[in-house]
C-alpha cells in the first residue's frame, strides 16, 4: 500500500518490528529526490509515494518532511555504528527466472509452494502445490478452491519464501496483494534506476519500493512488473530474468500509446453500452440506420461488424473488431450472431437481404450518371426521327405483369386479304437516347441487367430515364424498333422486316386481364384473338422442328414495406401454359428468330444464342403427365446453352435455326448491344461492335447475369418460406410428385405455392400423382422447409 503526501510523508511502521531500517528510509528519501528531479516529466503523478515497510502488518504514522530527514539521519548513524548497512548490489536474492529454472527443470517443486499459473489464455491464478501428478505435472489447489493438474510450462511465477503455504490462505494473500498495488511506485523506481542505469530482479524491486522482499511484497512487485507496459523491459541474462528501465523517449511514446489505448477502450465501452441500450428498445424506438453513421468512430466499428456478418471482411482488423464486439455482447463469434445483433439494434431490418449485401451489386446510380440521364431527357433528341415509319394507326397491346416498372415490348396483328397473319413486335428503342461508349452505356454494361427482387427493382438505367424516356407508355407516342412478320399457314416465316418506328400503345394489360379478354372472345378485340391464333401456329411449328415444351408453374412475390418486421406479402402463381403467357412468349421467340435471320443475311455480328439438342428423345417422356411433371424431367436432360457472335447456331430447345435476345433492351445489356448493331445497320453507319468485342462484353455481362439470377432465386425462395411460415398451422397444400430421390423421399411441387421441396410419400404413390402435405417447419433465414404427407380429405 502507498500513501500520498505533499507537505508531509506518511510512513508505514510495523508494530512488531524495530525502527526503520536504513535501506527503507533511504528508499523513501531517494524516491523523494527522484520526484523532485522528474516532476516536470511526470506531470500525471505529482505526489510523493512512500512505502518503505512490509505490507503484511502495517500501522500508519505521519511525520513532517523536516522530522523525516532528522529521523533518517539518526537512523543512518545508528546503523553505521552497528555495521548493518547492506548494499543492494550485495543482496543474495534468487530471481524468478532462477526459481523456475531450478525448481521446474530439476523437478524439485515441493508441496506447499505458492505459485502463479496460466489457467487459460486470459486468466492467471495463484495456487498451492499439493503433489506430483505423473512425471512432470503437479496437482495444485487454486485461489478458487479448485484442484487441478498443471503442466510445468503453465507456471508463470513461484513466490519466493512462501513455503508450507495453505490453500485456505490464498484468498487473503491475493486480497492483500491487490489492495496494495500502486503502479505509480514503478514510476518512481524507474526514475531512480534510469538515472543509475541499473536493472533489477523482482525481489530487488520489492526491497526497493516496499522496503522488504517478503513473499507478499515480492508478489506485489511481480504483479506490478508483469502488468507494466511502459517503464520496464524484461532482460535475459544467463537464464535469469531481470528488468531494465526503458529510455525516457521510449516511456514517453509508450505512455502516449497507453493513453490512446485507454481512450479507445473508453470509446469501445461507450459503444457497447449504446448497443445494449438499442437492443432493449422496442422496434419502433430503435435508432435509425443513419444514426450509426453519424460519428466516424462508431461507424468504423459498426461497419466492421457488418462486414463480418456478410463474410466480406477486407482486413483482419475488421474481424478483430467484430469479434471484440460480439464477445462484449455475450455472443458467439459467428456471422449469424453478428447478423442477429445488427437486427436487434435496428441497423438491419428483420428481413435483411444478406445475399444482396454479400454480392455487393450496384443498386443506386452515381450522381454523374443521374445528371447525364437528366441531360438526355431534357435534350430529347431522336437521331432516327427521319427514318421512322408511322405505325400509330395500329392497335397496340402491351402485356406484362401488373407491377412491371419498365415496358420493353408490345404487339399488333392483322389478317391480310389472302388470309395470312401479319404480326408486329414493337420493342422499346433506348438507343434513340443512349449511344455506345457513353457514360450511361458504360454504367449499364457494368450492371449487365436490371435486378428484380420481391422487395425492390434496381433498374439497369436510371429510373426516370428508363420510365419516362425509354419505356412504352399507354396513349403516348413512343419510339420503337418494330419487327413485322407474315406467317405461312404452318406457322413458318414467309416475310419479315425490321424498321425504326413510332407507335402509340393502346392497351396496357396484365396477363390475367389479357387471358380474360381472350376467353370473352370480343369482336372489338379481334386483333388479340389473331395474336393468340398466331401463337398457336408458332408453337405447333416449333414442336415440329424439335422444340421442347418446358412450360411450368412460376411464382412471383411482391413485398410491401420490406423493412417492417411483418411486411405485406402478395404471392402470385402463374402457369406458363396460360393463354396470354403463351401468346407473349411465342411472339418474343418469333422476334428472336427474325433478328437472327436478319443478322445472318446481312453479316451482322450479334449475340446469337443456341442450345444443343438433348441426347434423349422427347418421346422418352411421353408417359409422364403434360405440364410441370414432364417439363421438370425434360429440363434435367437439357444441355448447356452456347453463344456465337458471327453466325446463328441452332437452338434445339426452341426448335429454331437461330435466335437472338432482342426484346428487353431496357432490362438486359446484351439485348441493348444487339440493338446497337441492328440500328447502326439500318442507318447505314459503321457497326459499333466487332464479333470479338461482343464476345468480350458477353463474357462479363453473362457472369453478372448469373450472379443476379442466383440472387433473384434465393430472394424469391426466402419470401416463399416466410409466406409459408405465416400460414395457419395444419394448413393443407396440394402437391405433384416430380421424381424420387431415394426410396420414398420424393421431390414434390406445391402447386398452390410454386415451390419445390422434398418429402416422404406413402408406398404406392407414383411420379405424377397428387398428394396433400402440411408444413412442419419453415425458417427462411436458415432455408429450411420441412413437409409431411397427410391423408387426402
Coordinates of N, CA and C in Angstrom, one line a residue, residues 540-703:
X540 N -47.0 -24.9 -82.6 CA -47.1 -26.1 -83.4 C -45.9 -26.3 -84.3
X541 N -45.6 -25.2 -85.0 CA -44.5 -25.3 -86.0 C -43.1 -25.6 -85.2
X542 N -42.9 -24.9 -84.1 CA -41.6 -25.2 -83.4 C -41.5 -26.6 -82.9
X543 N -42.6 -27.1 -82.4 CA -42.6 -28.5 -81.9 C -42.3 -29.5 -83.1
X544 N -42.8 -29.1 -84.3 CA -42.4 -30.0 -85.5 C -40.9 -29.9 -85.8
X545 N -40.3 -28.8 -85.4 CA -38.9 -28.6 -85.6 C -38.0 -29.2 -84.4
X546 N -38.7 -29.8 -83.5 CA -38.0 -30.4 -82.4 C -38.0 -29.7 -81.1
X547 N -38.8 -28.6 -81.0 CA -38.8 -27.8 -79.8 C -39.3 -28.6 -78.6
X548 N -38.9 -28.3 -77.5 CA -39.3 -29.0 -76.2 C -40.1 -28.0 -75.4
X549 N -41.3 -28.5 -75.0 CA -42.1 -27.6 -74.2 C -41.7 -27.7 -72.7
X550 N -41.2 -26.6 -72.2 CA -40.8 -26.6 -70.8 C -41.6 -25.7 -69.9
X551 N -42.9 -25.5 -70.3 CA -43.8 -24.6 -69.5 C -44.0 -25.3 -68.2
X552 N -44.0 -24.5 -67.2 CA -44.2 -25.0 -65.8 C -44.9 -23.9 -65.0
X553 N -45.0 -24.1 -63.7 CA -45.6 -23.1 -62.8 C -44.5 -22.2 -62.3
X554 N -44.8 -20.9 -62.3 CA -43.9 -19.8 -61.9 C -44.5 -19.0 -60.8
X555 N -43.7 -18.7 -59.8 CA -44.1 -17.9 -58.7 C -43.5 -16.5 -58.7
X556 N -44.4 -15.5 -58.4 CA -43.9 -14.1 -58.2 C -44.4 -13.7 -56.8
X557 N -43.6 -12.9 -56.2 CA -44.0 -12.3 -54.9 C -43.7 -10.8 -54.9
X558 N -44.6 -10.1 -54.3 CA -44.5 -8.7 -54.1 C -44.5 -8.4 -52.7
X559 N -43.5 -7.8 -52.1 CA -43.4 -7.5 -50.7 C -43.5 -6.0 -50.5
X560 N -44.5 -5.5 -49.7 CA -44.7 -4.1 -49.4 C -44.1 -3.8 -48.1
X561 N -43.4 -2.7 -48.0 CA -42.8 -2.2 -46.8 C -41.9 -3.3 -46.2
X562 N -40.9 -3.7 -47.0 CA -40.0 -4.9 -46.6 C -39.2 -4.6 -45.3
X563 N -39.0 -3.4 -44.9 CA -38.2 -3.1 -43.7 C -39.0 -3.3 -42.4
X564 N -40.3 -3.4 -42.5 CA -41.1 -3.7 -41.4 C -40.9 -5.1 -40.9
X565 N -41.0 -5.3 -39.6 CA -40.9 -6.7 -39.1 C -41.9 -7.7 -39.7
X566 N -43.1 -7.2 -40.0 CA -44.1 -8.1 -40.6 C -44.7 -7.4 -41.9
X567 N -43.9 -7.4 -42.9 CA -44.3 -6.7 -44.2 C -45.4 -7.5 -44.9
X568 N -46.1 -6.8 -45.7 CA -47.2 -7.4 -46.5 C -46.6 -8.2 -47.7
X569 N -47.1 -9.5 -47.8 CA -46.6 -10.4 -48.9 C -47.8 -10.8 -49.8
X570 N -47.6 -10.5 -51.1 CA -48.6 -11.0 -52.1 C -47.9 -12.0 -53.0
X571 N -48.6 -13.2 -53.0 CA -48.0 -14.3 -53.8 C -48.8 -14.5 -55.1
X572 N -48.1 -14.6 -56.2 CA -48.8 -14.9 -57.5 C -48.2 -16.2 -58.1
X573 N -49.1 -17.1 -58.4 CA -48.6 -18.3 -59.0 C -49.2 -18.3 -60.5
X574 N -48.3 -18.4 -61.4 CA -48.6 -18.3 -62.8 C -48.3 -19.6 -63.6
X575 N -49.2 -20.0 -64.4 CA -48.9 -21.2 -65.2 C -48.4 -20.7 -66.6
X576 N -47.2 -21.1 -66.9 CA -46.6 -20.6 -68.2 C -47.4 -21.1 -69.4
X577 N -48.2 -22.1 -69.2 CA -49.1 -22.6 -70.3 C -50.3 -21.8 -70.5
X578 N -50.5 -20.8 -69.6 CA -51.7 -19.9 -69.7 C -51.7 -19.2 -71.1
X579 N -52.9 -18.9 -71.6 CA -53.1 -18.4 -73.0 C -52.3 -17.1 -73.2
X580 N -52.4 -16.2 -72.3 CA -51.8 -14.9 -72.5 C -50.2 -15.0 -72.4
X581 N -49.8 -15.8 -71.4 CA -48.3 -16.0 -71.3 C -47.8 -16.8 -72.5
X582 N -48.5 -17.7 -73.0 CA -48.1 -18.4 -74.2 C -48.0 -17.5 -75.4
X583 N -49.0 -16.6 -75.5 CA -49.0 -15.6 -76.6 C -47.8 -14.7 -76.6
X584 N -47.5 -14.1 -75.4 CA -46.4 -13.2 -75.3 C -45.1 -14.0 -75.6
X585 N -44.9 -15.2 -74.9 CA -43.7 -16.0 -75.1 C -43.4 -16.3 -76.5
X586 N -44.5 -16.8 -77.2 CA -44.3 -17.1 -78.7 C -43.9 -16.0 -79.5
X587 N -44.4 -14.8 -79.2 CA -44.1 -13.6 -80.0 C -42.6 -13.2 -79.8
X588 N -42.2 -13.3 -78.5 CA -40.8 -12.9 -78.2 C -39.8 -13.9 -78.9
X589 N -40.2 -15.2 -78.9 CA -39.3 -16.2 -79.6 C -39.3 -15.9 -81.1
X590 N -40.5 -15.5 -81.6 CA -40.5 -15.2 -83.1 C -39.6 -14.0 -83.4
X591 N -39.6 -13.0 -82.5 CA -38.8 -11.8 -82.8 C -37.3 -12.3 -82.8
X592 N -36.9 -13.1 -81.8 CA -35.6 -13.6 -81.7 C -35.1 -14.3 -83.0
X593 N -36.0 -15.1 -83.6 CA -35.7 -15.8 -84.8 C -35.5 -14.9 -86.0
X594 N -36.4 -13.9 -86.0 CA -36.3 -12.9 -87.1 C -35.0 -12.1 -87.1
X595 N -34.6 -11.7 -85.9 CA -33.3 -10.9 -85.7 C -32.1 -11.7 -86.1
X596 N -32.2 -13.0 -85.7 CA -31.1 -13.9 -86.1 C -31.0 -14.1 -87.6
X597 N -32.1 -14.2 -88.2 CA -32.2 -14.4 -89.7 C -31.7 -13.1 -90.3
X598 N -32.1 -11.9 -89.8 CA -31.7 -10.6 -90.3 C -30.2 -10.4 -90.2
X599 N -29.7 -10.8 -89.0 CA -28.3 -10.6 -88.8 C -27.4 -11.5 -89.7
X600 N -27.9 -12.8 -89.9 CA -27.2 -13.7 -90.7 C -27.2 -13.3 -92.2
X601 N -28.3 -12.8 -92.7 CA -28.4 -12.3 -94.1 C -27.5 -11.1 -94.4
X602 N -27.3 -10.3 -93.4 CA -26.6 -9.1 -93.5 C -25.2 -9.1 -92.9
X603 N -24.7 -10.3 -92.5 CA -23.4 -10.4 -91.9 C -23.2 -9.5 -90.7
X604 N -24.2 -9.4 -89.8 CA -24.1 -8.5 -88.6 C -23.6 -9.4 -87.4
X605 N -22.5 -9.0 -86.8 CA -22.1 -9.7 -85.5 C -23.2 -9.4 -84.5
X606 N -23.7 -10.5 -83.9 CA -24.8 -10.4 -82.9 C -24.5 -11.4 -81.8
X607 N -25.1 -11.3 -80.7 CA -25.0 -12.4 -79.6 C -26.0 -13.5 -79.9
X608 N -25.6 -14.3 -80.9 CA -26.5 -15.5 -81.3 C -26.5 -16.5 -80.2
X609 N -27.6 -17.0 -79.8 CA -27.7 -18.0 -78.7 C -28.2 -19.3 -79.3
X610 N -27.7 -20.4 -78.7 CA -28.2 -21.7 -79.2 C -28.1 -22.7 -78.0
X611 N -28.7 -23.8 -78.2 CA -28.7 -24.9 -77.2 C -28.8 -26.2 -77.9
X612 N -27.7 -27.1 -77.7 CA -27.7 -28.4 -78.4 C -28.9 -29.2 -78.0
X613 N -29.4 -30.0 -78.9 CA -30.5 -30.9 -78.7 C -30.0 -32.0 -77.6
X614 N -30.9 -32.4 -76.8 CA -30.6 -33.4 -75.8 C -30.4 -34.7 -76.5
X615 N -29.5 -35.5 -75.9 CA -29.3 -36.9 -76.5 C -30.5 -37.8 -76.2
X616 N -31.4 -37.4 -75.3 CA -32.6 -38.2 -75.0 C -33.8 -37.6 -75.8
X617 N -34.4 -38.5 -76.6 CA -35.5 -38.0 -77.4 C -36.7 -37.7 -76.4
X618 N -37.4 -36.6 -76.8 CA -38.6 -36.2 -76.0 C -39.6 -37.2 -75.9
X619 N -39.7 -38.2 -76.8 CA -40.7 -39.2 -76.7 C -40.5 -40.1 -75.5
X620 N -39.2 -40.1 -75.0 CA -38.9 -40.9 -73.8 C -39.7 -40.4 -72.6
X621 N -40.3 -39.2 -72.7 CA -41.0 -38.6 -71.5 C -42.5 -38.6 -71.8
X622 N -42.9 -39.3 -72.9 CA -44.4 -39.2 -73.2 C -45.3 -39.9 -72.2
X623 N -44.7 -40.8 -71.4 CA -45.5 -41.5 -70.4 C -45.8 -40.6 -69.2
X624 N -45.1 -39.5 -69.1 CA -45.3 -38.6 -67.9 C -46.5 -37.6 -68.3
X625 N -47.2 -37.1 -67.3 CA -48.3 -36.2 -67.5 C -47.7 -34.9 -68.1
X626 N -48.4 -34.3 -69.0 CA -48.0 -33.0 -69.6 C -48.0 -31.9 -68.5
X627 N -47.2 -30.9 -68.6 CA -47.2 -29.9 -67.6 C -45.9 -29.9 -66.8
X628 N -46.0 -29.5 -65.5 CA -44.8 -29.4 -64.7 C -44.0 -30.7 -64.5
X629 N -44.7 -31.9 -64.4 CA -44.0 -33.2 -64.2 C -43.1 -33.5 -65.4
X630 N -43.7 -33.4 -66.6 CA -42.9 -33.7 -67.8 C -41.8 -32.6 -68.0
X631 N -42.2 -31.4 -67.8 CA -41.2 -30.3 -68.0 C -40.0 -30.5 -67.1
X632 N -40.3 -30.8 -65.8 CA -39.2 -31.0 -64.9 C -38.3 -32.1 -65.3
X633 N -38.8 -33.2 -65.8 CA -38.0 -34.3 -66.3 C -37.1 -33.9 -67.5
X634 N -37.7 -33.2 -68.4 CA -37.0 -32.8 -69.6 C -35.9 -31.8 -69.3
X635 N -36.2 -30.8 -68.4 CA -35.2 -29.8 -68.1 C -33.9 -30.4 -67.5
X636 N -34.0 -31.5 -66.8 CA -32.9 -32.1 -66.2 C -32.0 -32.8 -67.2
X637 N -32.5 -33.0 -68.5 CA -31.7 -33.6 -69.5 C -31.1 -32.5 -70.5
X638 N -31.5 -31.3 -70.3 CA -31.1 -30.3 -71.2 C -29.6 -30.0 -71.1
X639 N -28.9 -29.7 -72.2 CA -27.5 -29.4 -72.3 C -27.3 -27.9 -72.1
X640 N -26.1 -27.5 -71.8 CA -25.8 -26.1 -71.6 C -25.9 -25.2 -72.8
X641 N -26.4 -24.0 -72.6 CA -26.5 -23.1 -73.8 C -25.2 -22.6 -74.3
X642 N -25.2 -22.2 -75.6 CA -24.0 -21.7 -76.2 C -24.2 -20.4 -76.9
X643 N -23.1 -19.7 -77.2 CA -23.2 -18.4 -77.9 C -22.2 -18.3 -79.0
X644 N -22.6 -17.7 -80.1 CA -21.7 -17.4 -81.2 C -21.9 -15.9 -81.5
X645 N -20.9 -15.2 -82.1 CA -21.0 -13.8 -82.3 C -20.8 -13.4 -83.8
X646 N -20.8 -14.5 -84.6 CA -20.6 -14.3 -86.1 C -21.8 -14.9 -86.9
X647 N -22.2 -16.1 -86.5 CA -23.3 -16.8 -87.2 C -24.3 -17.4 -86.3
X648 N -25.5 -17.5 -86.7 CA -26.5 -18.2 -85.9 C -26.2 -19.6 -85.6
X649 N -26.6 -20.1 -84.5 CA -26.4 -21.6 -84.1 C -27.8 -22.1 -83.7
X650 N -28.0 -23.4 -84.0 CA -29.3 -24.0 -83.7 C -29.6 -23.9 -82.2
X651 N -30.9 -23.6 -82.0 CA -31.4 -23.6 -80.6 C -32.3 -24.8 -80.5
X652 N -31.8 -26.0 -80.1 CA -32.6 -27.2 -80.1 C -33.8 -27.2 -79.2
X653 N -33.7 -26.5 -78.1 CA -34.9 -26.5 -77.1 C -36.0 -25.7 -77.7
X654 N -35.7 -24.5 -78.4 CA -36.7 -23.7 -79.0 C -37.1 -24.2 -80.4
X655 N -36.3 -25.1 -81.0 CA -36.6 -25.6 -82.3 C -36.4 -24.6 -83.4
X656 N -35.3 -23.7 -83.2 CA -35.1 -22.6 -84.2 C -33.7 -22.8 -84.8
X657 N -33.5 -22.3 -86.1 CA -32.2 -22.4 -86.7 C -31.3 -21.3 -86.1
X658 N -31.8 -20.3 -85.5 CA -31.0 -19.2 -84.9 C -31.9 -18.4 -84.0
X659 N -31.2 -17.7 -83.0 CA -32.0 -17.0 -82.0 C -31.2 -15.9 -81.4
X660 N -31.7 -14.7 -81.3 CA -31.1 -13.5 -80.6 C -32.1 -12.9 -79.7
X661 N -31.6 -12.7 -78.4 CA -32.5 -12.0 -77.5 C -32.4 -10.5 -77.8
X662 N -33.7 -9.9 -78.1 CA -33.7 -8.6 -78.6 C -34.8 -7.8 -78.0
X663 N -35.7 -8.4 -77.2 CA -37.0 -7.8 -76.8 C -36.9 -7.1 -75.4
X664 N -35.7 -7.0 -74.8 CA -35.7 -6.3 -73.4 C -34.4 -5.4 -73.4
X665 N -34.3 -4.5 -74.2 CA -33.1 -3.6 -74.2 C -33.0 -2.7 -73.0
X666 N -34.2 -2.4 -72.3 CA -34.1 -1.6 -71.1 C -33.7 -2.4 -69.9
X667 N -33.8 -3.7 -70.0 CA -33.6 -4.6 -68.8 C -32.3 -5.4 -69.0
X668 N -31.9 -5.7 -70.2 CA -30.7 -6.6 -70.4 C -29.7 -6.0 -71.4
X669 N -28.5 -5.9 -70.9 CA -27.5 -5.2 -71.7 C -27.2 -5.9 -73.1
X670 N -27.2 -7.3 -73.1 CA -26.9 -7.9 -74.4 C -28.0 -7.6 -75.4
X671 N -29.2 -7.5 -75.0 CA -30.3 -7.1 -75.9 C -30.0 -5.7 -76.4
X672 N -29.5 -4.8 -75.5 CA -29.1 -3.4 -75.9 C -28.0 -3.4 -76.9
X673 N -27.0 -4.3 -76.7 CA -25.9 -4.4 -77.7 C -26.4 -4.9 -79.0
X674 N -27.4 -5.8 -79.1 CA -28.0 -6.2 -80.3 C -28.7 -5.1 -81.0
X675 N -29.3 -4.2 -80.2 CA -30.0 -3.0 -80.8 C -28.9 -2.1 -81.4
X676 N -27.8 -1.9 -80.7 CA -26.8 -1.0 -81.3 C -26.4 -1.5 -82.7
X677 N -26.2 -2.8 -82.8 CA -25.7 -3.4 -84.1 C -26.8 -3.2 -85.2
X678 N -28.0 -3.6 -84.9 CA -29.1 -3.6 -85.8 C -29.4 -2.1 -86.2
X679 N -29.5 -1.2 -85.3 CA -29.8 0.2 -85.5 C -28.7 0.8 -86.4
X680 N -27.4 0.5 -86.2 CA -26.3 1.1 -87.0 C -26.5 0.6 -88.4
X681 N -26.8 -0.7 -88.6 CA -27.0 -1.2 -90.0 C -28.2 -0.5 -90.7
X682 N -29.3 -0.3 -89.9 CA -30.5 0.3 -90.5 C -30.2 1.7 -91.0
X683 N -29.3 2.4 -90.3 CA -29.0 3.8 -90.6 C -27.8 3.9 -91.5
X684 N -27.2 2.8 -91.9 CA -26.0 2.8 -92.8 C -24.7 3.3 -92.1
X685 N -24.7 3.3 -90.8 CA -23.5 3.7 -90.1 C -22.6 2.4 -89.8
X686 N -21.3 2.7 -89.6 CA -20.4 1.5 -89.2 C -20.9 0.8 -87.9
X687 N -20.8 -0.5 -87.9 CA -21.2 -1.2 -86.7 C -20.3 -0.9 -85.5
X688 N -20.9 -0.5 -84.4 CA -20.1 -0.1 -83.2 C -19.3 -1.2 -82.6
X689 N -19.7 -2.5 -82.8 CA -19.0 -3.6 -82.1 C -18.6 -4.7 -83.1
X690 N -17.4 -5.2 -83.0 CA -17.0 -6.3 -83.7 C -17.4 -7.6 -83.0
X691 N -17.2 -8.7 -83.7 CA -17.6 -10.0 -83.1 C -16.7 -10.2 -81.8
X692 N -15.5 -9.9 -81.9 CA -14.6 -10.1 -80.7 C -15.0 -9.2 -79.6
X693 N -15.3 -7.9 -79.9 CA -15.8 -7.0 -78.8 C -17.1 -7.5 -78.2
X694 N -18.0 -8.0 -79.0 CA -19.2 -8.5 -78.5 C -19.0 -9.7 -77.5
X695 N -18.0 -10.6 -77.9 CA -17.7 -11.7 -77.1 C -17.1 -11.3 -75.8
X696 N -16.3 -10.3 -75.8 CA -15.7 -9.8 -74.5 C -16.8 -9.2 -73.6
X697 N -17.7 -8.5 -74.2 CA -18.8 -7.9 -73.4 C -19.7 -9.0 -72.8
X698 N -20.0 -9.9 -73.7 CA -20.9 -11.0 -73.2 C -20.3 -11.8 -72.1
X699 N -19.0 -12.0 -72.1 CA -18.3 -12.8 -71.1 C -18.5 -12.1 -69.7
X700 N -18.3 -10.8 -69.7 CA -18.5 -10.0 -68.4 C -20.0 -10.0 -68.0
X701 N -20.8 -9.6 -69.0 CA -22.2 -9.4 -68.7 C -22.9 -10.7 -68.2
X702 N -22.6 -11.8 -68.9 CA -23.2 -13.1 -68.6 C -22.8 -13.6 -67.2
X703 N -21.6 -13.2 -66.8 CA -21.1 -13.6 -65.4 C -22.0 -12.8 -64.4

